[in-house]
CSV table of C-alpha atoms in Angstrom, one decimal:
chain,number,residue,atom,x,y,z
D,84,UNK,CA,-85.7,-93.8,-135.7
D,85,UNK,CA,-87.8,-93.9,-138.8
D,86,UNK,CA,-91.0,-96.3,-138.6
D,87,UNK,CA,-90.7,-99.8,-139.4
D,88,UNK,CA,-93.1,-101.3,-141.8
D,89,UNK,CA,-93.6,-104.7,-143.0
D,90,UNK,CA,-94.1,-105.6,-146.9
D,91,UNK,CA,-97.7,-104.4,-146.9
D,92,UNK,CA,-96.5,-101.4,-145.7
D,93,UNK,CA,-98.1,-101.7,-142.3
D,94,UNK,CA,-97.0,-100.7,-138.8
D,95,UNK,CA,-94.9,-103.7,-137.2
D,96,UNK,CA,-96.7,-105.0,-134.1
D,97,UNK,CA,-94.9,-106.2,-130.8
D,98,UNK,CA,-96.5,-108.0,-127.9
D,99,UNK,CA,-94.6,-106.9,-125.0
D,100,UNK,CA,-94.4,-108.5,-121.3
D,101,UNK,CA,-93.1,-106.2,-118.4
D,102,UNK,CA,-94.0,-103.4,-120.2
D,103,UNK,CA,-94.5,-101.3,-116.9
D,104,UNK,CA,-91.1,-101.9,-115.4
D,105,UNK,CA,-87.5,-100.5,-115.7
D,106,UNK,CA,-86.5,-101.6,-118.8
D,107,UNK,CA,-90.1,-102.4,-120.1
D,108,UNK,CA,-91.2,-99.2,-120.2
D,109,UNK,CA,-88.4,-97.7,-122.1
D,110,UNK,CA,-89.4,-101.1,-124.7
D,111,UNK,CA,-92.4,-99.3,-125.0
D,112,UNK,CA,-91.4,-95.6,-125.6
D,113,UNK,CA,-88.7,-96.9,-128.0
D,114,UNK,CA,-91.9,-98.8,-130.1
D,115,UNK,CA,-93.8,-96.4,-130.1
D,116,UNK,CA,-91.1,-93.5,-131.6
D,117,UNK,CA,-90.4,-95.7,-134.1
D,118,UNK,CA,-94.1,-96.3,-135.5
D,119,UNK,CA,-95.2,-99.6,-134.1
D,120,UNK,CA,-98.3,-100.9,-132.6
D,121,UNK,CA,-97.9,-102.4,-129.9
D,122,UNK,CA,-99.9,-104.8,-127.4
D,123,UNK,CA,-98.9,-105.0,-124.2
D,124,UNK,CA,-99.7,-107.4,-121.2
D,125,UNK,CA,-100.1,-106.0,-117.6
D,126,UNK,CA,-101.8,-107.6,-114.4
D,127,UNK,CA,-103.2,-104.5,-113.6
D,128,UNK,CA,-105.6,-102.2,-116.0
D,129,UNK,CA,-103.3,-99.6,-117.6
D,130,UNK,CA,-104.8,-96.5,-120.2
D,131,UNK,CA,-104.2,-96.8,-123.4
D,132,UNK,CA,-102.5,-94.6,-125.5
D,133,UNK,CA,-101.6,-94.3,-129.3
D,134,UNK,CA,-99.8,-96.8,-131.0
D,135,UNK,CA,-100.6,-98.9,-127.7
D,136,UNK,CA,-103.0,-101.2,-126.2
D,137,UNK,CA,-102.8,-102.9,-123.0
D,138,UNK,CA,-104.0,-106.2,-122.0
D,139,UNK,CA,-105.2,-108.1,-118.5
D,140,UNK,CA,-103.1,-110.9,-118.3
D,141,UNK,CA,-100.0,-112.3,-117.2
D,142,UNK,CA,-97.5,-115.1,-117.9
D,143,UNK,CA,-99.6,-118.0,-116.2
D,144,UNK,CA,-101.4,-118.5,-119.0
D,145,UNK,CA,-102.2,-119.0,-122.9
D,146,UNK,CA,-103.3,-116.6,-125.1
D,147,UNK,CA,-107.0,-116.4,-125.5
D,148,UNK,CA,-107.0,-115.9,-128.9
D,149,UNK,CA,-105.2,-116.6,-132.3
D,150,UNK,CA,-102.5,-113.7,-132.8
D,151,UNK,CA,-99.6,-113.3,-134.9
D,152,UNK,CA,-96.8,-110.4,-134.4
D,153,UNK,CA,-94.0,-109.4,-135.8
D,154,UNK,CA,-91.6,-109.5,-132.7
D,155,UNK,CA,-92.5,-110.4,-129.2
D,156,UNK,CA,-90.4,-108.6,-126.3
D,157,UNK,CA,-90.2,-110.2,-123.1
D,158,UNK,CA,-89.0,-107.8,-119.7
D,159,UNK,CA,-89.9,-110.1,-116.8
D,160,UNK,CA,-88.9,-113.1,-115.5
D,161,UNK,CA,-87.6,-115.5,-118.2
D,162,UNK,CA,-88.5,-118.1,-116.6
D,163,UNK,CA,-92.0,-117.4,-116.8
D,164,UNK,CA,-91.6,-116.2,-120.1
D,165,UNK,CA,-89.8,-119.4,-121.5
D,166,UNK,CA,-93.0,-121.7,-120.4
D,167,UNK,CA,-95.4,-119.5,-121.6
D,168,UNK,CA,-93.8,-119.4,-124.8
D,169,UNK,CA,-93.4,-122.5,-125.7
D,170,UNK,CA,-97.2,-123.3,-124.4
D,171,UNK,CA,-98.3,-121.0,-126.5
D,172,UNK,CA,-99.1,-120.6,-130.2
D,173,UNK,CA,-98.7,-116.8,-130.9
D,174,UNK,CA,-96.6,-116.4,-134.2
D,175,UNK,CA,-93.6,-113.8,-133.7
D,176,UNK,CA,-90.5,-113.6,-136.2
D,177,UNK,CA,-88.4,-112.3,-133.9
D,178,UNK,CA,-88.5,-112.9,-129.7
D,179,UNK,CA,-86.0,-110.8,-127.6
D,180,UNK,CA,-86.0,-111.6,-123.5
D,181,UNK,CA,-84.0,-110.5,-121.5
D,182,UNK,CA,-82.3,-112.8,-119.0
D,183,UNK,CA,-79.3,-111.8,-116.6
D,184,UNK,CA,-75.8,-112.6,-116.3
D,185,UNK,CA,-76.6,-114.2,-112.7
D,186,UNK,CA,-76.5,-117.4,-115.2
D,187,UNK,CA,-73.0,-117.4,-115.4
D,188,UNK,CA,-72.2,-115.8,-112.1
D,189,UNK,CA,-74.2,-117.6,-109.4
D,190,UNK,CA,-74.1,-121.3,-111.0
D,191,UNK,CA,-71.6,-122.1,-108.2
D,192,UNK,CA,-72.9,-119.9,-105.4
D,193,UNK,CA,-72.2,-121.3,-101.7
D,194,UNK,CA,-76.2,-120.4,-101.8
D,195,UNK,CA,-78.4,-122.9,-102.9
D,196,UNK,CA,-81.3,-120.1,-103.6
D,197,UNK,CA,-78.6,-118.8,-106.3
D,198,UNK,CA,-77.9,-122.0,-107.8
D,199,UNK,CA,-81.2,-122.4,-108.2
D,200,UNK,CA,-81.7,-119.0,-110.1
D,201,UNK,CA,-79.1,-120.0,-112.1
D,202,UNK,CA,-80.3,-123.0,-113.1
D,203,UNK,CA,-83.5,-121.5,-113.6
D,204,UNK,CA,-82.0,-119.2,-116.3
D,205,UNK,CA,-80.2,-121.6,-117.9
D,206,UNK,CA,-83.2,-124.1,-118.4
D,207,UNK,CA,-85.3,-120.9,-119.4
D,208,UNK,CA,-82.6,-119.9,-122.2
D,209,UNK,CA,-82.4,-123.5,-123.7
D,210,UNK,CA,-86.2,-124.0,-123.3
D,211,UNK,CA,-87.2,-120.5,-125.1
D,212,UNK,CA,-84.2,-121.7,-128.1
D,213,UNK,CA,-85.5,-124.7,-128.8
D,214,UNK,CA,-89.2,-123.6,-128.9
D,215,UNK,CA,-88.2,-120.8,-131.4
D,216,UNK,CA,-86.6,-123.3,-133.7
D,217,UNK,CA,-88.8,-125.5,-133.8
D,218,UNK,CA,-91.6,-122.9,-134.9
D,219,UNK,CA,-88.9,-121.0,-137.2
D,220,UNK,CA,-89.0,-118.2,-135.1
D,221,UNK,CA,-85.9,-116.7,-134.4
D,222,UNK,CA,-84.9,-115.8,-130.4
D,223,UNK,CA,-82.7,-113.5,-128.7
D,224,UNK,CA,-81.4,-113.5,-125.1
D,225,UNK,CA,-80.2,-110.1,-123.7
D,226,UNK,CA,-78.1,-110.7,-120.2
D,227,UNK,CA,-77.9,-107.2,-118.0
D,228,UNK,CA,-75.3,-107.0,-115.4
D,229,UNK,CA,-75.6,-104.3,-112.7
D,230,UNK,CA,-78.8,-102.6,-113.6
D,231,UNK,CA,-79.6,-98.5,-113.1
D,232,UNK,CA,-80.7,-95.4,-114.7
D,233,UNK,CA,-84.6,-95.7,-113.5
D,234,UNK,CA,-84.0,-95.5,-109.2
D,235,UNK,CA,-85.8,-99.0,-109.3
D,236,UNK,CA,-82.9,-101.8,-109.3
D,237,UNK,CA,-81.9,-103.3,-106.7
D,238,UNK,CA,-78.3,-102.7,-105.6
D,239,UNK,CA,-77.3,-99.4,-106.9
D,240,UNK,CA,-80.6,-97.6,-105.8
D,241,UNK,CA,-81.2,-99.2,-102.5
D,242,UNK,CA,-77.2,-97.9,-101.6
D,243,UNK,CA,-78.0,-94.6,-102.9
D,244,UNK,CA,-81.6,-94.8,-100.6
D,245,UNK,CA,-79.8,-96.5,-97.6
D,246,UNK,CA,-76.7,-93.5,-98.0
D,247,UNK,CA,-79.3,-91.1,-98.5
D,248,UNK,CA,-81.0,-92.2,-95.3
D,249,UNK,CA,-78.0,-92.1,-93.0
D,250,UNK,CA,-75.7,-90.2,-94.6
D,251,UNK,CA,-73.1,-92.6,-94.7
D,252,UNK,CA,-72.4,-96.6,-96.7
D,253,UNK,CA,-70.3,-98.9,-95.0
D,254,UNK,CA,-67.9,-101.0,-97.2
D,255,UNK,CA,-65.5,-104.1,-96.3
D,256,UNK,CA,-62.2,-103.6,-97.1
D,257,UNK,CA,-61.2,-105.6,-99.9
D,258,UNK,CA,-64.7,-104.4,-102.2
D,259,UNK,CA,-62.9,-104.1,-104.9
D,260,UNK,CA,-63.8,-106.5,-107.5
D,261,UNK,CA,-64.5,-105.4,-110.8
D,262,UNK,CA,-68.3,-104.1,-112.6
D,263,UNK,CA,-69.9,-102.9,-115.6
D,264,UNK,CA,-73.5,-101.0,-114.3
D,265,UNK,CA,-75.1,-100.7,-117.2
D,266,UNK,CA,-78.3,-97.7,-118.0
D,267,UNK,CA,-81.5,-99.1,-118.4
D,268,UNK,CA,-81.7,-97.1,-121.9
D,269,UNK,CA,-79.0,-98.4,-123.0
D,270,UNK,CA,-80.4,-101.9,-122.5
D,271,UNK,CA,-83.9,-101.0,-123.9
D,272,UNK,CA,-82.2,-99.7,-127.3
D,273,UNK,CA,-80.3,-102.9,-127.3
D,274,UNK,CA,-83.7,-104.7,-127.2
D,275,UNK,CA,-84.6,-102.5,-130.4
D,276,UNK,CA,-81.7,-103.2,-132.0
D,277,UNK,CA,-81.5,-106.6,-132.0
D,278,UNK,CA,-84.5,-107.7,-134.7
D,279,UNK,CA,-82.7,-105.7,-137.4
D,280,UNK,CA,-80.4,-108.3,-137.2
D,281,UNK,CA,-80.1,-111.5,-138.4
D,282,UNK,CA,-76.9,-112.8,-137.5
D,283,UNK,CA,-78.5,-112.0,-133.3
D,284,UNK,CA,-81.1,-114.9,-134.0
D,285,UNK,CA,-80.6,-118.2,-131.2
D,286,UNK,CA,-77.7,-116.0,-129.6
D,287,UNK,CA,-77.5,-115.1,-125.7
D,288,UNK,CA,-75.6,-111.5,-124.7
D,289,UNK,CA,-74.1,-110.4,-121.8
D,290,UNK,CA,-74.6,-106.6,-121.7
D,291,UNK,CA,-72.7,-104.2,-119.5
D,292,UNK,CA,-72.0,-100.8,-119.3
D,293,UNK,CA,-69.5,-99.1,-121.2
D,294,UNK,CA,-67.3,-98.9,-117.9
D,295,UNK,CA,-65.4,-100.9,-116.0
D,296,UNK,CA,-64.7,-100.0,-112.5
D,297,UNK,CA,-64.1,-101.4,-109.1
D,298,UNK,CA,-66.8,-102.3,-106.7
D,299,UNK,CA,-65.4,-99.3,-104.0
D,300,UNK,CA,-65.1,-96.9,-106.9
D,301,UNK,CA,-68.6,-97.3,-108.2
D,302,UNK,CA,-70.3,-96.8,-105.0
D,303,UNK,CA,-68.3,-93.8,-104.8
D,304,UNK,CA,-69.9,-92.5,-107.6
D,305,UNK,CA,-73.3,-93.4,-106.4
D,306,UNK,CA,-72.6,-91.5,-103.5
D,307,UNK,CA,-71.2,-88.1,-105.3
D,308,UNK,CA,-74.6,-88.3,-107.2
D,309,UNK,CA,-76.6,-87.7,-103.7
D,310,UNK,CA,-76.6,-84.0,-101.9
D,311,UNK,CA,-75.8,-83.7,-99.0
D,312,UNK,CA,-72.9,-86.5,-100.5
D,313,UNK,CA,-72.9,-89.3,-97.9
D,314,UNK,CA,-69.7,-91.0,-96.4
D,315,UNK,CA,-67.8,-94.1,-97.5
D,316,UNK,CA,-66.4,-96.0,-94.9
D,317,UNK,CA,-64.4,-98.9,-95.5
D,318,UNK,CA,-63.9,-101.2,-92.2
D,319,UNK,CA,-62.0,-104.6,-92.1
D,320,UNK,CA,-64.0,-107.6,-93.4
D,321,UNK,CA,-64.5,-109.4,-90.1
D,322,UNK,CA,-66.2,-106.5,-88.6
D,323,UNK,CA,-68.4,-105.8,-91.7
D,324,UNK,CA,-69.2,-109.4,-91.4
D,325,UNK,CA,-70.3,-109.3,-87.6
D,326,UNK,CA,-72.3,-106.0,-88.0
D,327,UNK,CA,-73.9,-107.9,-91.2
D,328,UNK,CA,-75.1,-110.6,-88.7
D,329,UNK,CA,-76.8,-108.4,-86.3
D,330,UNK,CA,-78.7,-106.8,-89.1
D,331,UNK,CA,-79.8,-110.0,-90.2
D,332,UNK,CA,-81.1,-111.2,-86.7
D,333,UNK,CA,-82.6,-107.9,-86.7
D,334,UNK,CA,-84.8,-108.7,-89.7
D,335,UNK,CA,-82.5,-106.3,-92.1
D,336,UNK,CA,-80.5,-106.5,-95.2
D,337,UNK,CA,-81.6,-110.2,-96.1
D,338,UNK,CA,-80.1,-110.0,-99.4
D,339,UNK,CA,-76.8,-109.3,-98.4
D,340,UNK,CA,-75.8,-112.9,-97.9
D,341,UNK,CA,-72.4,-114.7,-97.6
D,342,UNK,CA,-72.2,-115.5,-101.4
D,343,UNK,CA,-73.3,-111.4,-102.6
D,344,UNK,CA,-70.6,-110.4,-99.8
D,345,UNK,CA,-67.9,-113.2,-101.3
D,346,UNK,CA,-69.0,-111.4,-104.8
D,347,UNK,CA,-67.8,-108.0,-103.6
D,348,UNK,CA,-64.5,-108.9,-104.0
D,349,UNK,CA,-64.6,-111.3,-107.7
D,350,UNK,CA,-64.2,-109.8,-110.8
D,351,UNK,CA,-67.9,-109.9,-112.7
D,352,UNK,CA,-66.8,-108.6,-116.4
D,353,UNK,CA,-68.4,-109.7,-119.5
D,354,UNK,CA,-67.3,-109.6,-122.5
D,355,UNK,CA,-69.7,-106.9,-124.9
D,356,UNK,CA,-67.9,-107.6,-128.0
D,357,UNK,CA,-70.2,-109.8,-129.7
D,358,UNK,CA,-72.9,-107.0,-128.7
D,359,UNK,CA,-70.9,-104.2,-130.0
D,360,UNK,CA,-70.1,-106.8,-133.4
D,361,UNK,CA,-73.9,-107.9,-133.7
D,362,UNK,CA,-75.7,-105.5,-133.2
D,363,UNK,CA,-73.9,-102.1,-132.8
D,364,UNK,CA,-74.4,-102.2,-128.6
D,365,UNK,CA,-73.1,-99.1,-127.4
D,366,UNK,CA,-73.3,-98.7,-123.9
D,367,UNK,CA,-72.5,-95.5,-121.8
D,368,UNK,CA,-69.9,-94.9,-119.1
D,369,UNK,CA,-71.0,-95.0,-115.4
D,370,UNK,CA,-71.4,-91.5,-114.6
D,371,UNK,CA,-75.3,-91.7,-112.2
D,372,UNK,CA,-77.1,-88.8,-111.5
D,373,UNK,CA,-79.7,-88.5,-108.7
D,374,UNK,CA,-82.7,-88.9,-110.7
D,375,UNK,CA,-81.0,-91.8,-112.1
D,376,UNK,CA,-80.9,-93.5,-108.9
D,377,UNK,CA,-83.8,-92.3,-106.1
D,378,UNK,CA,-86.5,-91.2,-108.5
């Protein structure tokens, strides 16, 4: 990718938040190949590097400072990002945050802690919107589904750790409802993509993966990825259910509630074509390696 320069011939310059996570840190590398500057905020001290400065802070509060960038990427919680934002008088062109597709999927949840999410993403997409326009900024939403490709999401790397650990994943029958895991490079160069253009600016995109698969048949190609391969066991859905409730009492597998098991079965497919139409998204086909998912 050649270097991006503005009309005095400069390096661009991005502020980036969540720089140091999955998706962040491929932001990063992608900047950094393609000539900008960036600035980029971290709670913890971090070395620089070229092209690259990091900053002590976090989303909790304003900028110390009068700044102005050419695009600001945000790869943490939107919610956070939304109120900072729109607190906040740094000048940026272009903003791209990512969200997740949980805004669509867990509005009705049975759990109120998902509804809550949801509506948590849905205030933080109309919140960033309208703080963009009214500062002539134009905003982008990116919305992952499954996430992998770094070993540090987490459903597709904690079954490949939990397999890995006892050499075999348990699965009610009936797991079968569709998905689209999507790489985490794959969303990072989507995040590049998107301020080159114009016609992204005050949109929200689901991305997925360039698969679709059922829920059975992707776990049984997280499990191929491991050596020695684990076992897939499928049991009926009552059992699964009662062995579920034991782990729970026993402290285990929290996040494994009644609405993610309900989910198990429900088709979760997005439609990428106004990705692909956009901005040229180009997602891969669901084919993990073991690097990709225990680092």
């Amino acid at each position: 990718m050649a270097m991006e320069r503005s009309g005095e011939d400069r390096p661009r310059h991005a502020l980036v938040f969540g720089g140091s996570g999955q998706i962040g840190e491929r932001v990063l590398a992608g900047l950094l190949a393609a000539g900008w500057q960036v600035t980029a905020v971290s709670r913890a001290s971090r070395a620089a590097a070229p092209g690259l400065v990091w900053r002590l802070g976090d989303l909790s509060g304003a900028w110390q400072e009068p700044a102005s960038f050419d695009a600001v990427f945000s790869c943490g919680p939107l919610d956070h990002f939304a109120r900072w934002y729109a607190a906040s008088d740094v000048g940026a062109a272009r903003v791209v945050a990512f969200g997740s597709t949980s805004v669509e999927v867990k509005g009705d949840s049975s759990e109120a802690a998902e509804r809550d999410v949801a509506r948590r993403l849905r205030e933080a997409e109309a919140t960033l919107f309208a703080a963009a326009r009214e500062r002539g900024a134009a905003a982008t939403v990116l919305r992952p589904t499954l996430v992998y490709g770094a070993g540090r999401d987490a459903t597709l790397s904690a079954i490949a750790a939990l397999a890995s650990r006892t050499g075999l994943f348990v699965l009610p029958s009936g797991a079968d409802g569709l998905r689209q895991p999507v790489h985490v490079q794959d969303l990072a160069d989507a995040a590049l993509q998107v301020p080159r253009h114009p016609a992204t600016a005050g949109r929200a995109y689901a991305l997925g993966g360039g698969e679709v698969l059922g829920y059975a048949e992707m776990v049984r190609r997280v499990l191929a990825a491991l050596r020695p391969r684990p076992r897939l066991l499928r049991v009926p859905a009552p059992l699964f259910r009662a062995a579920l409730a034991l782990a729970h009492a026993a402290g285990r597998l929290r996040g494994l509630n009644a609405a993610a098991l309900a989910r198990m079965r429900e088709p979760l497919v997005f439609d990428l074509e106004p990705a692909r139409r956009d901005f040229g998204y180009a997602p891969r086909r669901f084919d993990p390696t073991r690097e990709m998912l225990i680092p």
